[in-house]
Coordinates of C-alpha atoms in Angstrom, one line a residue:
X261 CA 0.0 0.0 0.0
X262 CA 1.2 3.4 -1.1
X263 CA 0.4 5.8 1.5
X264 CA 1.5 7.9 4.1
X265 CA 0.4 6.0 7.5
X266 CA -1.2 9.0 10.2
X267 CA -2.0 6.6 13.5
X268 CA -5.1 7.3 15.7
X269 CA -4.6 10.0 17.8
X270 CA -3.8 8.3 21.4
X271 CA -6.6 9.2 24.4
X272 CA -5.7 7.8 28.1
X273 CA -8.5 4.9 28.5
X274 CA -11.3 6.2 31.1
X275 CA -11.0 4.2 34.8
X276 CA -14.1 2.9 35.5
X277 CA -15.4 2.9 38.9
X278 CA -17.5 0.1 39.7
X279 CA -19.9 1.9 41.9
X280 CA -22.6 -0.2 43.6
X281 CA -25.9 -0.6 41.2
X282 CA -23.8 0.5 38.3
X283 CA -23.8 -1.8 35.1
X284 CA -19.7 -2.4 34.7
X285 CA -19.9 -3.6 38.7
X286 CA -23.0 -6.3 37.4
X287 CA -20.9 -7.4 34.6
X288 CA -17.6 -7.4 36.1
X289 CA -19.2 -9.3 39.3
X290 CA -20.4 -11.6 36.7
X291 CA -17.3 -12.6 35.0
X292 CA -15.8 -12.6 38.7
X293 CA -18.4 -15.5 39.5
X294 CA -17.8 -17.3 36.7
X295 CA -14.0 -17.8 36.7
X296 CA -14.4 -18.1 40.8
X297 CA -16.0 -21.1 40.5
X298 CA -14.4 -22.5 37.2
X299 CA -12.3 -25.9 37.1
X300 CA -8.5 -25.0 37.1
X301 CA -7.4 -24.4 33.8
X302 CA -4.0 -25.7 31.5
X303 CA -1.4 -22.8 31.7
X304 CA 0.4 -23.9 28.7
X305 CA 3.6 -22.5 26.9
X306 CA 3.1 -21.3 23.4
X307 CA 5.6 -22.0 21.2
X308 CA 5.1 -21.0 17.4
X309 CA 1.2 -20.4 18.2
X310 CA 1.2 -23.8 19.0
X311 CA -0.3 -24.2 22.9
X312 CA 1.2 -27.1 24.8
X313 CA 2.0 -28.2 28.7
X314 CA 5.8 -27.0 29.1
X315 CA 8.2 -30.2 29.9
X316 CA 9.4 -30.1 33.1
X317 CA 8.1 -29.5 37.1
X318 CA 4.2 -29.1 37.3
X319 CA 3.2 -26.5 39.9
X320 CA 0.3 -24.8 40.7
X321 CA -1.4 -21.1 40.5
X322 CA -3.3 -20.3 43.5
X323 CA -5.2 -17.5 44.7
X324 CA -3.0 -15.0 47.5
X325 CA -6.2 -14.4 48.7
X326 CA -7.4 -17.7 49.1
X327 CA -4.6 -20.0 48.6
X328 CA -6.1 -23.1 48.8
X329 CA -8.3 -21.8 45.9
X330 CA -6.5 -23.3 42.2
X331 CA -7.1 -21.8 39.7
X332 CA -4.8 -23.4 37.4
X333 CA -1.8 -26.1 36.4
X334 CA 1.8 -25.3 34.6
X335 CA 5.0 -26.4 34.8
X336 CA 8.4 -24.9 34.3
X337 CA 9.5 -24.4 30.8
X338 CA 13.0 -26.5 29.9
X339 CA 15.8 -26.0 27.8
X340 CA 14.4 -27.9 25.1
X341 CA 11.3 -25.5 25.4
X342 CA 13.4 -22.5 25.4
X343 CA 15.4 -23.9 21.9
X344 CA 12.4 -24.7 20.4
X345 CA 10.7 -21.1 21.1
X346 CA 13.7 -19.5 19.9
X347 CA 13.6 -21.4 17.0
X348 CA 10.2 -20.4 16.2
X349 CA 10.7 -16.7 16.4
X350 CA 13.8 -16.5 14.4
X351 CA 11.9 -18.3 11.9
X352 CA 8.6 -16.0 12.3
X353 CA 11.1 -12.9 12.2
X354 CA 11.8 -12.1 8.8
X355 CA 8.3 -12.2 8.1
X356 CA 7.5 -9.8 10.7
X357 CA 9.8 -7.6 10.0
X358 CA 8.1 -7.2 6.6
X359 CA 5.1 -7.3 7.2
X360 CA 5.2 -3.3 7.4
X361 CA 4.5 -0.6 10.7
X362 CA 1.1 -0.2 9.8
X363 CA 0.2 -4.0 9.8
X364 CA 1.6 -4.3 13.5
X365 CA 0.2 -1.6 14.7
X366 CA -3.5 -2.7 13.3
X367 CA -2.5 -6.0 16.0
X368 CA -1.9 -3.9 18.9
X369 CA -4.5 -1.4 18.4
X370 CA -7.4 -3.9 17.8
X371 CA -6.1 -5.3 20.5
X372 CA -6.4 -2.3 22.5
X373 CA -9.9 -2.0 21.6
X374 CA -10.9 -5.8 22.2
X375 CA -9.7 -5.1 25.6
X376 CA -11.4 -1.9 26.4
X377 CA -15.0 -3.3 25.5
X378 CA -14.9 -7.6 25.6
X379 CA -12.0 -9.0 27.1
X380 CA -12.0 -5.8 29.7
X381 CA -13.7 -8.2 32.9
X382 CA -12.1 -11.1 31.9
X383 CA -8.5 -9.5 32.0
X384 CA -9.8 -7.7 35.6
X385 CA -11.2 -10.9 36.9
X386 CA -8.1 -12.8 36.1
X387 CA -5.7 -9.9 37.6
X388 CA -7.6 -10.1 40.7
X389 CA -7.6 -13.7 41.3
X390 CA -4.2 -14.9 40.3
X391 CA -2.1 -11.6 41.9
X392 CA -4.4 -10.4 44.8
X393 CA -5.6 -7.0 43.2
X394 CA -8.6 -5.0 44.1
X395 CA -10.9 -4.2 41.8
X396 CA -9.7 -0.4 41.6
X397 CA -6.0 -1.8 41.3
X398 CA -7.1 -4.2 38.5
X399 CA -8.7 -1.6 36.1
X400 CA -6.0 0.8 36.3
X401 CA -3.3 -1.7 35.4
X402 CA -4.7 -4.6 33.5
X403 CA -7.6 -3.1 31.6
X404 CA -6.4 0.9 31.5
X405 CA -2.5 1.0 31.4
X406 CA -2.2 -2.2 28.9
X407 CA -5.0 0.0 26.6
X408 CA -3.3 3.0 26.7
X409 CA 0.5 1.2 26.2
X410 CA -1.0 0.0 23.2
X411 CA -2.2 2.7 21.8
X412 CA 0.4 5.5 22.9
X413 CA 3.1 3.1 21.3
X414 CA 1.8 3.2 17.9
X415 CA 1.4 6.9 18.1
X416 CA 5.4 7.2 19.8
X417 CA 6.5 4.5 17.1
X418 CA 4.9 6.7 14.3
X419 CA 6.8 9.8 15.7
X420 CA 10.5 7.7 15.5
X421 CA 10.0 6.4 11.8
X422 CA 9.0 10.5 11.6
X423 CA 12.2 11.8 12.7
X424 CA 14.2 11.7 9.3
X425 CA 17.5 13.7 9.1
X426 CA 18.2 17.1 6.6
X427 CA 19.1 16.4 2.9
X428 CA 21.2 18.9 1.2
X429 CA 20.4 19.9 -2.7
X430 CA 21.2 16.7 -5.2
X431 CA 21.3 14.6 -1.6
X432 CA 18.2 12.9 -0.3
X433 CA 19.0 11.5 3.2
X434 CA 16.5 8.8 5.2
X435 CA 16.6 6.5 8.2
X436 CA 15.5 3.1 7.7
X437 CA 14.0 1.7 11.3
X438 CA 15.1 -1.9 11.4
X439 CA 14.0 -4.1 14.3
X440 CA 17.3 -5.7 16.0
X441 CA 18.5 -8.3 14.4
X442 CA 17.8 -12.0 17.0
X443 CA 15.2 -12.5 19.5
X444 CA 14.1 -9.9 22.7
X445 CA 14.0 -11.9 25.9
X446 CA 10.9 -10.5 28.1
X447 CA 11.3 -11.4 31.5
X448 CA 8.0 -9.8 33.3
X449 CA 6.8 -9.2 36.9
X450 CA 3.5 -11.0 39.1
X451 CA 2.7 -7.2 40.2
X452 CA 1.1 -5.4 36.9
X453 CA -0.7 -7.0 34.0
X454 CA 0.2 -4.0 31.9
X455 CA 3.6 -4.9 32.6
X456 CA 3.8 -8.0 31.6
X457 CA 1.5 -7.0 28.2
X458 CA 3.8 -3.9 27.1
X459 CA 7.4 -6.0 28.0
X460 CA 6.7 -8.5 25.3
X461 CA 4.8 -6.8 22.8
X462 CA 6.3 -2.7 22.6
X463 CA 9.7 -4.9 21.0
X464 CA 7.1 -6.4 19.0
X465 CA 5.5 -3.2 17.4
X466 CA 9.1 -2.3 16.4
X467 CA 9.3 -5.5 14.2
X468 CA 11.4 -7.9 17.1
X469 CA 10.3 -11.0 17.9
X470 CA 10.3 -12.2 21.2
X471 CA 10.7 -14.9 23.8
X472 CA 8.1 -14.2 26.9
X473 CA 8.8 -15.6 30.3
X474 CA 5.9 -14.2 32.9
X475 CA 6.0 -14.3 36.6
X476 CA 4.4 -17.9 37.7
X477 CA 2.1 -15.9 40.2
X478 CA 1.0 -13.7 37.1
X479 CA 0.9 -16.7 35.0
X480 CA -3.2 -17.0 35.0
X481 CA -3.8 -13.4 33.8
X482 CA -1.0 -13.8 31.1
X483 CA -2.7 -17.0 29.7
X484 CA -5.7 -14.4 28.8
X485 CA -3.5 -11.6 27.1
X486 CA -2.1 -14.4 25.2
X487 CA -5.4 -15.3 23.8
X488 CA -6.1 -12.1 23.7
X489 CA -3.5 -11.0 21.2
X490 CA -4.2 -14.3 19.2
X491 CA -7.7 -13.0 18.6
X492 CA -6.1 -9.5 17.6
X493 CA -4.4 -11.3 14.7
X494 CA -0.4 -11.8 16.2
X495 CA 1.0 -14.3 14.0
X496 CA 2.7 -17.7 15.4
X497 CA 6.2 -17.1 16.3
X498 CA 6.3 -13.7 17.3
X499 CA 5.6 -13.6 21.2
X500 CA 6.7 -16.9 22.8
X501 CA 5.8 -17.8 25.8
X502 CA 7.2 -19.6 28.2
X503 CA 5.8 -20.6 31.8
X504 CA 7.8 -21.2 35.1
X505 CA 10.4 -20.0 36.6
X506 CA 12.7 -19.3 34.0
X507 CA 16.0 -20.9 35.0
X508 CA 16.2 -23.4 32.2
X509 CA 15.6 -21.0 29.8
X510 CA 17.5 -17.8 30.5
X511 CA 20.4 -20.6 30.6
X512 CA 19.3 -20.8 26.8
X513 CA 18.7 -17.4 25.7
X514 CA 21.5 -15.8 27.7
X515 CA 23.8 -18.2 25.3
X516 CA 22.4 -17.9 22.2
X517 CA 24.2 -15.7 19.8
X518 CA 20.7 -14.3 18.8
X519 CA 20.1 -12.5 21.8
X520 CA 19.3 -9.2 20.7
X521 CA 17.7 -7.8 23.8
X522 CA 16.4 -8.1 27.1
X523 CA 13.4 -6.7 28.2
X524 CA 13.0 -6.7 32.2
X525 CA 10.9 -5.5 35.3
X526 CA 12.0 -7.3 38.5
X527 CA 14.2 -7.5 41.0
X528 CA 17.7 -6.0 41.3
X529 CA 19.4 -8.6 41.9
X530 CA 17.8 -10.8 39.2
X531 CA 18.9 -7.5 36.7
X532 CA 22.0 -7.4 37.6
X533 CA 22.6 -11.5 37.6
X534 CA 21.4 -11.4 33.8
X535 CA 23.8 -8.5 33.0
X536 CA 26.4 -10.4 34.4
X537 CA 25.5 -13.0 32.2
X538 CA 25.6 -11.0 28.8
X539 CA 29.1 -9.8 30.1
X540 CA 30.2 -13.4 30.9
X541 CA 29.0 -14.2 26.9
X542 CA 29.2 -10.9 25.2
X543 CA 32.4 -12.7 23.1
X544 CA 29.8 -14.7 21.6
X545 CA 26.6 -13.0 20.3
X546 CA 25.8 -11.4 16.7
X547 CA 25.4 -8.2 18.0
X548 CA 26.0 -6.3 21.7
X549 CA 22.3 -7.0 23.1
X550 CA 20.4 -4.3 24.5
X551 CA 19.4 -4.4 28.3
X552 CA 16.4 -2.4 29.4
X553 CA 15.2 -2.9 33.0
X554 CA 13.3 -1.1 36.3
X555 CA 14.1 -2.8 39.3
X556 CA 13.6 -2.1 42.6
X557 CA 13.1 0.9 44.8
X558 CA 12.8 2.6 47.9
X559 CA 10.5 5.4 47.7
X560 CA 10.2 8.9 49.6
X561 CA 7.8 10.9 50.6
X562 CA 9.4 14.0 52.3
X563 CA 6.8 16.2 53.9
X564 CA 8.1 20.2 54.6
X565 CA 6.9 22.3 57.1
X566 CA 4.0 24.1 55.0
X567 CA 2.9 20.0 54.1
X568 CA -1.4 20.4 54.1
X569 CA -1.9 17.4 56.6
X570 CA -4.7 16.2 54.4
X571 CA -3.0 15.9 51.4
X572 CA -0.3 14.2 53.1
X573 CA -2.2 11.4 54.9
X574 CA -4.0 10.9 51.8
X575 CA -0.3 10.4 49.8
X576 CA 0.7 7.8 52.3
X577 CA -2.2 5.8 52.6
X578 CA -2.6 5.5 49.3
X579 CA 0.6 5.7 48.2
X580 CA 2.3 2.7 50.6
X581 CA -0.7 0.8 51.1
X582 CA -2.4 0.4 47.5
X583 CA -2.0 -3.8 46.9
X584 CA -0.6 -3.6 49.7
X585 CA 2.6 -2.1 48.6
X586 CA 3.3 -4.2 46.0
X587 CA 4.5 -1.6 43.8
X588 CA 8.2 -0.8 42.5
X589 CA 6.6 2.9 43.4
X590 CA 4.9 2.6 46.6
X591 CA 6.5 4.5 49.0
X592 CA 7.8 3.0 52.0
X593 CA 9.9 5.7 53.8
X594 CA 8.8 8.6 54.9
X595 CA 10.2 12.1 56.7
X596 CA 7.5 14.4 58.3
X597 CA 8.1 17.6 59.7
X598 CA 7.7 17.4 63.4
X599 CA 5.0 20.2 63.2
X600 CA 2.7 18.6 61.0
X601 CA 3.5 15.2 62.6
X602 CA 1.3 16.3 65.6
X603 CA -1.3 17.7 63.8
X604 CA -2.0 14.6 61.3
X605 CA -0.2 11.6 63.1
X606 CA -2.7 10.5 65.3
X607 CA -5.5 10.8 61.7
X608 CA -2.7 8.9 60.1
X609 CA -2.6 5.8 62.7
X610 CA -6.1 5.9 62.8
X611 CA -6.8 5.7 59.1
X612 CA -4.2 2.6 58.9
X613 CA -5.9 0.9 61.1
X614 CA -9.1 1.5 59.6
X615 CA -8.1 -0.1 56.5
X616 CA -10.3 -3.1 54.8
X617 CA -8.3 -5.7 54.5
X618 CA -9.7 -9.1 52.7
X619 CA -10.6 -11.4 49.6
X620 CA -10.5 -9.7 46.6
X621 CA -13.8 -11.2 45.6
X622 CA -15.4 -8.5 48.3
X623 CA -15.1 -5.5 46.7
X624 CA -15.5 -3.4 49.3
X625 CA -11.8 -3.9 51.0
X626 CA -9.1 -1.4 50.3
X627 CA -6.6 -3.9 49.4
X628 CA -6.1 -7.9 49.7
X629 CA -3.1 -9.9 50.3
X630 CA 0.6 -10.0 49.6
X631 CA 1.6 -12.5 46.2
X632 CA 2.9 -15.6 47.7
X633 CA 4.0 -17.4 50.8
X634 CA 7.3 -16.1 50.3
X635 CA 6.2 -12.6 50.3
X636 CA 4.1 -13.2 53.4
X637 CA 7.5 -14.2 55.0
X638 CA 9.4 -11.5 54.3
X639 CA 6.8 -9.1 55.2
X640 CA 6.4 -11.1 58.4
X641 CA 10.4 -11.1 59.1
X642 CA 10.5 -7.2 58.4
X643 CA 7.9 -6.7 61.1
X644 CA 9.2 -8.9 63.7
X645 CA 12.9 -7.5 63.7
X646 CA 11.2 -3.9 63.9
X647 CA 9.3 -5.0 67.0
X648 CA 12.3 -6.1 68.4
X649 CA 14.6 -3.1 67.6
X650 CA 15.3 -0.7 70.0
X651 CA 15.2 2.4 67.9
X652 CA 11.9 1.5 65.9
X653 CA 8.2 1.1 67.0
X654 CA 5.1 -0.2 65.3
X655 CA 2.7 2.1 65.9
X656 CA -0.1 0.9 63.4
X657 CA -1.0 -2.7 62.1
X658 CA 1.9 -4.9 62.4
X659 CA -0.5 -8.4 62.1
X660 CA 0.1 -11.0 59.7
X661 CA -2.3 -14.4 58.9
X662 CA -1.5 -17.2 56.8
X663 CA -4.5 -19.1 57.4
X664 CA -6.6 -18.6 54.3
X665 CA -4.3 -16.0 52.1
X666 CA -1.3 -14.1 52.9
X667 CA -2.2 -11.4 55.3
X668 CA -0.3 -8.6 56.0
X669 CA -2.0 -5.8 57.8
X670 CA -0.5 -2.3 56.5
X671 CA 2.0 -1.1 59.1
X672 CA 3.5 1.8 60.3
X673 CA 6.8 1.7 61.8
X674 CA 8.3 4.9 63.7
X675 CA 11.7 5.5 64.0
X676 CA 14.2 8.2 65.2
X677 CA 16.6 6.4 63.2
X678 CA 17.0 7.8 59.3
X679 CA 19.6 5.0 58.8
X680 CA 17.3 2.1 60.4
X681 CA 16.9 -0.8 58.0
X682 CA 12.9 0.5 57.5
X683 CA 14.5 3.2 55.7
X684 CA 17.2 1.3 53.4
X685 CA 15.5 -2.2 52.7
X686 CA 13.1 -2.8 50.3
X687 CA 10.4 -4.9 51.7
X688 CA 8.3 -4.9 48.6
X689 CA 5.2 -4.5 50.8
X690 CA 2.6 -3.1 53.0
X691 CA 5.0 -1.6 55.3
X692 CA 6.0 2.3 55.9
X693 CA 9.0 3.6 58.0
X694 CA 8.0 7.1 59.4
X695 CA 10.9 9.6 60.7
X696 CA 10.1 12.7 62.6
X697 CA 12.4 15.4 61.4
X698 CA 12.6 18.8 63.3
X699 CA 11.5 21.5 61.5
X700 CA 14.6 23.3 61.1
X701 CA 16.5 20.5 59.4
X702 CA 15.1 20.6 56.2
X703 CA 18.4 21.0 54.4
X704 CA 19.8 18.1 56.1
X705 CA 16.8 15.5 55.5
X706 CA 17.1 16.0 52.1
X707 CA 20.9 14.8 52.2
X708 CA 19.7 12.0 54.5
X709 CA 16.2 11.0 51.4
X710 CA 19.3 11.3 48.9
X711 CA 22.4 9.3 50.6
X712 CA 19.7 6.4 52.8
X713 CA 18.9 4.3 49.8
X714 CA 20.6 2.8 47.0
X715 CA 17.4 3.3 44.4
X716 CA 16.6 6.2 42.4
X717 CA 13.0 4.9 41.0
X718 CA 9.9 7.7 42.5
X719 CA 9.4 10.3 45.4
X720 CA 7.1 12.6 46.6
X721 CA 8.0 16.3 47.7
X722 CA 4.5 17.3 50.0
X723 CA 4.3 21.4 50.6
X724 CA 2.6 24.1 49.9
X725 CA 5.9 26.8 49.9
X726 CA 7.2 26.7 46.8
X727 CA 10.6 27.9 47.5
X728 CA 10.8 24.5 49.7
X729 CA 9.3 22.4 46.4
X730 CA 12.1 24.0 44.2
X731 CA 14.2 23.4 47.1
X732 CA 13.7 19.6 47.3
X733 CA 13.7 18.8 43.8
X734 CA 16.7 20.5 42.6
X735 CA 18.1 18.6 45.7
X736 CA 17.2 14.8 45.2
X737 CA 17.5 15.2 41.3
X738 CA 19.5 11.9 41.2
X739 CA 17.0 10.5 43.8
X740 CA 14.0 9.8 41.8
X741 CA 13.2 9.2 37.8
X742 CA 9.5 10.3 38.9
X743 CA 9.0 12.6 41.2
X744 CA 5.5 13.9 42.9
X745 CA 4.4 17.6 43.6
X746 CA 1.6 16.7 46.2
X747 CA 1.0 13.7 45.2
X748 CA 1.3 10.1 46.2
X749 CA 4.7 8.5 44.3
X750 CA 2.8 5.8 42.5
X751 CA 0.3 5.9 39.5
X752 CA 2.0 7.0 36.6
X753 CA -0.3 7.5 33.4
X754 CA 1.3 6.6 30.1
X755 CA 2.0 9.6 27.6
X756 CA 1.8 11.8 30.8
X757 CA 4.5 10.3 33.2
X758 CA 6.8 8.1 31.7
X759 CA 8.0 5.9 33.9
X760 CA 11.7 4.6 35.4
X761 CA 14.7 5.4 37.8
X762 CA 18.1 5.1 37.8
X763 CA 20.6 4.1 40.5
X764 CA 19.5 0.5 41.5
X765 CA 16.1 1.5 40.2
X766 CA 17.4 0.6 36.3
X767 CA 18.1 2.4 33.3
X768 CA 15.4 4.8 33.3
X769 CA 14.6 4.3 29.3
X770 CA 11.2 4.9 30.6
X771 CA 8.2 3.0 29.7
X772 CA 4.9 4.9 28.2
X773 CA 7.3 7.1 26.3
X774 CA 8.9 6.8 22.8
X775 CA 12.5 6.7 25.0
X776 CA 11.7 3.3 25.6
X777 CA 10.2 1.9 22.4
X778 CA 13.7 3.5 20.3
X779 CA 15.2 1.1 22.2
X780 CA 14.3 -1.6 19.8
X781 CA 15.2 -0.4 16.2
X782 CA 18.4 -0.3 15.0
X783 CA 19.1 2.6 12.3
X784 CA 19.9 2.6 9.1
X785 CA 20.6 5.7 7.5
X786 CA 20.7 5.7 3.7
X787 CA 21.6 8.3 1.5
X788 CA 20.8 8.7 -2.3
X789 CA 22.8 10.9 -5.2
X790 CA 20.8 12.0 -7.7
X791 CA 23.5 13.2 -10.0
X792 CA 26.6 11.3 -8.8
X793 CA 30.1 12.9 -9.7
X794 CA 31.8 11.1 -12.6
X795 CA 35.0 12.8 -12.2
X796 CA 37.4 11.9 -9.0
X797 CA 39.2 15.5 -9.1
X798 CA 38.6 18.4 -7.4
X799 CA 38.6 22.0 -8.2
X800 CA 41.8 23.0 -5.8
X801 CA 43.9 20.3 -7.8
X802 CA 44.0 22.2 -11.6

């Protein structure tokens, strides 16, 4: 086709709110019964659009909420999985590749749609049983975030093939856009569906094929996006995926001499294990892969003096104890100004306490339970060393319960210790260290939010003086890739907030933005003599 390709013009996707007696809330509740009371289901690999059980240790996929509650079977993908996935999408790439942008933009955006309107409840349903999300936590991430990643990376893809360079008279200069030449290794996390959608598929837009290895605890909601994109049209061979815990095959794909890329949101030390890996083998690939990860963090909220006391209970509620701080984002350290400290501490303790805690099938709790038994221990280990410490005290929640799901109350722990482990450690759950700063050490908290923590992913700067907001910011610039005026440090919209940190926090190439998706082209620049020279000498030599 001959034309010059202008994408749909990119809209955020509307969060519904699933108010009682509302129509979405019958539907949604619907869909919620169904797959509640379903038979556990096969969650197979897919290898070359081919689904099949993956060869080696079954395991199961429980509910955090309810974890004697299946709701499906997998097993760990092997080595001879992870060679026969690769082997599919090097053979699916070079059709891919020429397939053209607007072709692979028609998937993602038709997927887009099929999600906003018929796979919406089914993706929300399957987010909240398999990885313990609310209802509100589930429509921002699985249904909203994966809609608008979709359709804001068509719109940012159109804008790189856009950017072509000057052309001089007689000289007409372009960039091709190639996809990298291998496979992109996707490596995705349990906590966001929209994660583990964009990971796998914004390499995909760009013309890469990938290999896809999701989270086990996320592994029932990415069975649906896999369908999901099937039904949107994605060929066999272009998104692979494989279930489990990905041992066997990053021992595969970290080898091959096709590795083109790696694609990850986890843990630190997993990120910094696989870079290790590339460095150990970098000898023996076809190209120098790119590695693009967000890892962990260890977020601030640093309240001033002129902090509104509403606004800043608000932040840290919402902020630390949203799925129960299961966010690279949440914050989880905190430095109040003693004077609003008394005015709002006791409101704060209050409103902790206060939180609904429970199945996610009740949709009238705040937030549910933490992802796994493993989580629940480390959550439980965290608190128990802070109620032995000497320098720290719980002063809200601070009960755990392992007897149906994995409950963790959210917890406040006080201390007059910047330097205590609540304020360097990331739990990677419902837990917030609180230090009471005097007033007139502003200047020196901020070294103290800078220096405590090895991360530098979000933050939140609470006042109402804007000398001290300038202040602040211009202070922890290195501290945080996002960074909130008033504002809780999570919940970053795509096209408005891209998001990603730097430090231990990753390499800040900043998902929702085109700075991530130019990650996956390689340029070509080509240029074109319309009149060549036919004559080697030049004028100076007569």
């Amino acid at each position: 086709m001959d034309a010059v390709i202008k994408v749909p013009a990119p809209v955020n996707e509307a969060v519904r709110s699933y108010a009682p007696g509302s129509a979405e809330r019958a539907s949604l509740e619907s869909t919620l019964d169904d797959l509640s009371n379903a038979d556990p289901i096969e969650l197979t690999a897919t290898i070359d659009g081919v689904t099949k059980p993956a060869s080696g240790e079954a395991f199961t996929v429980t509910m955090p909420s309810d974890h004697s509650h299946t709701l499906g079977h997998a097993a760990n993908a092997t080595r001879t999985d992870a060679a026969q996935a690769i082997d599919a999408a090097l053979a699916a790439a070079p059709e891919w590749a020429e397939l053209g942008f607007e072709q692979r933009a028609a998937v993602f955006l038709r997927a887009a749609d099929l999600l906003a309107g018929p796979w919406r409840d089914t993706l929300n349903v399957a987010t909240m049983l398999g990885q313990g999300k609310t209802v509100q936590q589930a429509e921002i991430d699985a249904a909203c975030e994966l809609i608008d990643f979709w359709r804001f990376n068509v719109a940012f893809a159109s804008q790189i093939f856009a950017a072509q360079p000057l052309s001089s008279p007689g000289v007409w200069n372009t960039i091709d856009y190639r996809p990298l030449e291998g496979f992109v290794y996707a490596i995705t996390p349990f906590n966001f569906t929209a994660i583990a959608g964009n990971l796998p598929t914004s390499p995909a837009l760009l013309g890469n094929v990938v290999i896809w290895k999701p989270s086990p605890t996320q592994q029932y909601a990415a069975h649906f996006l896999l369908r999901l994109l099937e039904e949107a049209g994605l060929p066999p061979g272009v998104i692979n995926m494989l279930p489990g815990d990905g041992l066997e095959v990053s021992d595969v794909a970290l080898r091959h001499r096709d590795l083109a890329g790696i694609h990850f949101t986890g843990s630190t030390k997993t990120f910094q294990h696989l870079w290790q890996s590339v460095g150990a083998n970098i000898a023996n690939y076809r190209a120098y892969p790119r590695l693009v990860g967000e890892t962990g963090g260890k977020d601030f909220v640093i309240a001033h003096t002129s902090a509104n006391p509403d606004v800043l209970r608000t932040a840290l509620v919402r902020g630390a104890f949203e799925y129960s701080g299961q966010k690279c984002s949440a914050a989880s350290r905190a430095y109040i100004a003693r004077s609003v400290w008394d005015k709002m501490g006791d409101e704060l303790i209050d409103a902790t306490d206060a939180l609904t805690v429970g199945d996610v099938r009740d949709l009238s709790n705040f937030t549910s339970a933490v992802i796994d038994e493993r989580a629940f221990r480390k959550q439980a280990e965290a608190i128990a060393r802070a109620r032995e410490a000497a320098d720290a005290r719980i002063i809200a929640g601070g009960e755990t319960d392992d007897r149906e799901g994995w409950y963790v109350r959210p917890t406040l722990i006080i201390s007059d210790n910047p330097r205590n482990d609540i304020f360097t450690t990331e739990y990677f759950g419902p837990i917030l260290g609180i230090h009471v700063y005097d007033d007139a050490d502003f200047d020196a908290i901020l070294d103290e939010v800078d220096q405590a923590s090895p991360y530098g992913l979000t933050g939140a700067i609470i006042a109402d003086d804007r000398w001290a907001l300038d202040r602040a910011s211009r202070r922890l610039r290195h501290a945080a890739g996002n960074v909130y005026y008033n504002d809780k440090p999570t919940g970053a919209v795509v096209g408005q907030q891209p998001f990603g940190g730097s430090r231990g926090s990753g390499t800040n190439d900043k998902a929702g933005s085109m700075w991530n998706l130019i990650r996956w082209t390689s340029p070509r620049s080509i240029k074109e003599t319309f009149v060549p020279a036919t004559d080697h000498r030049y004028p100076h030599m007569s």
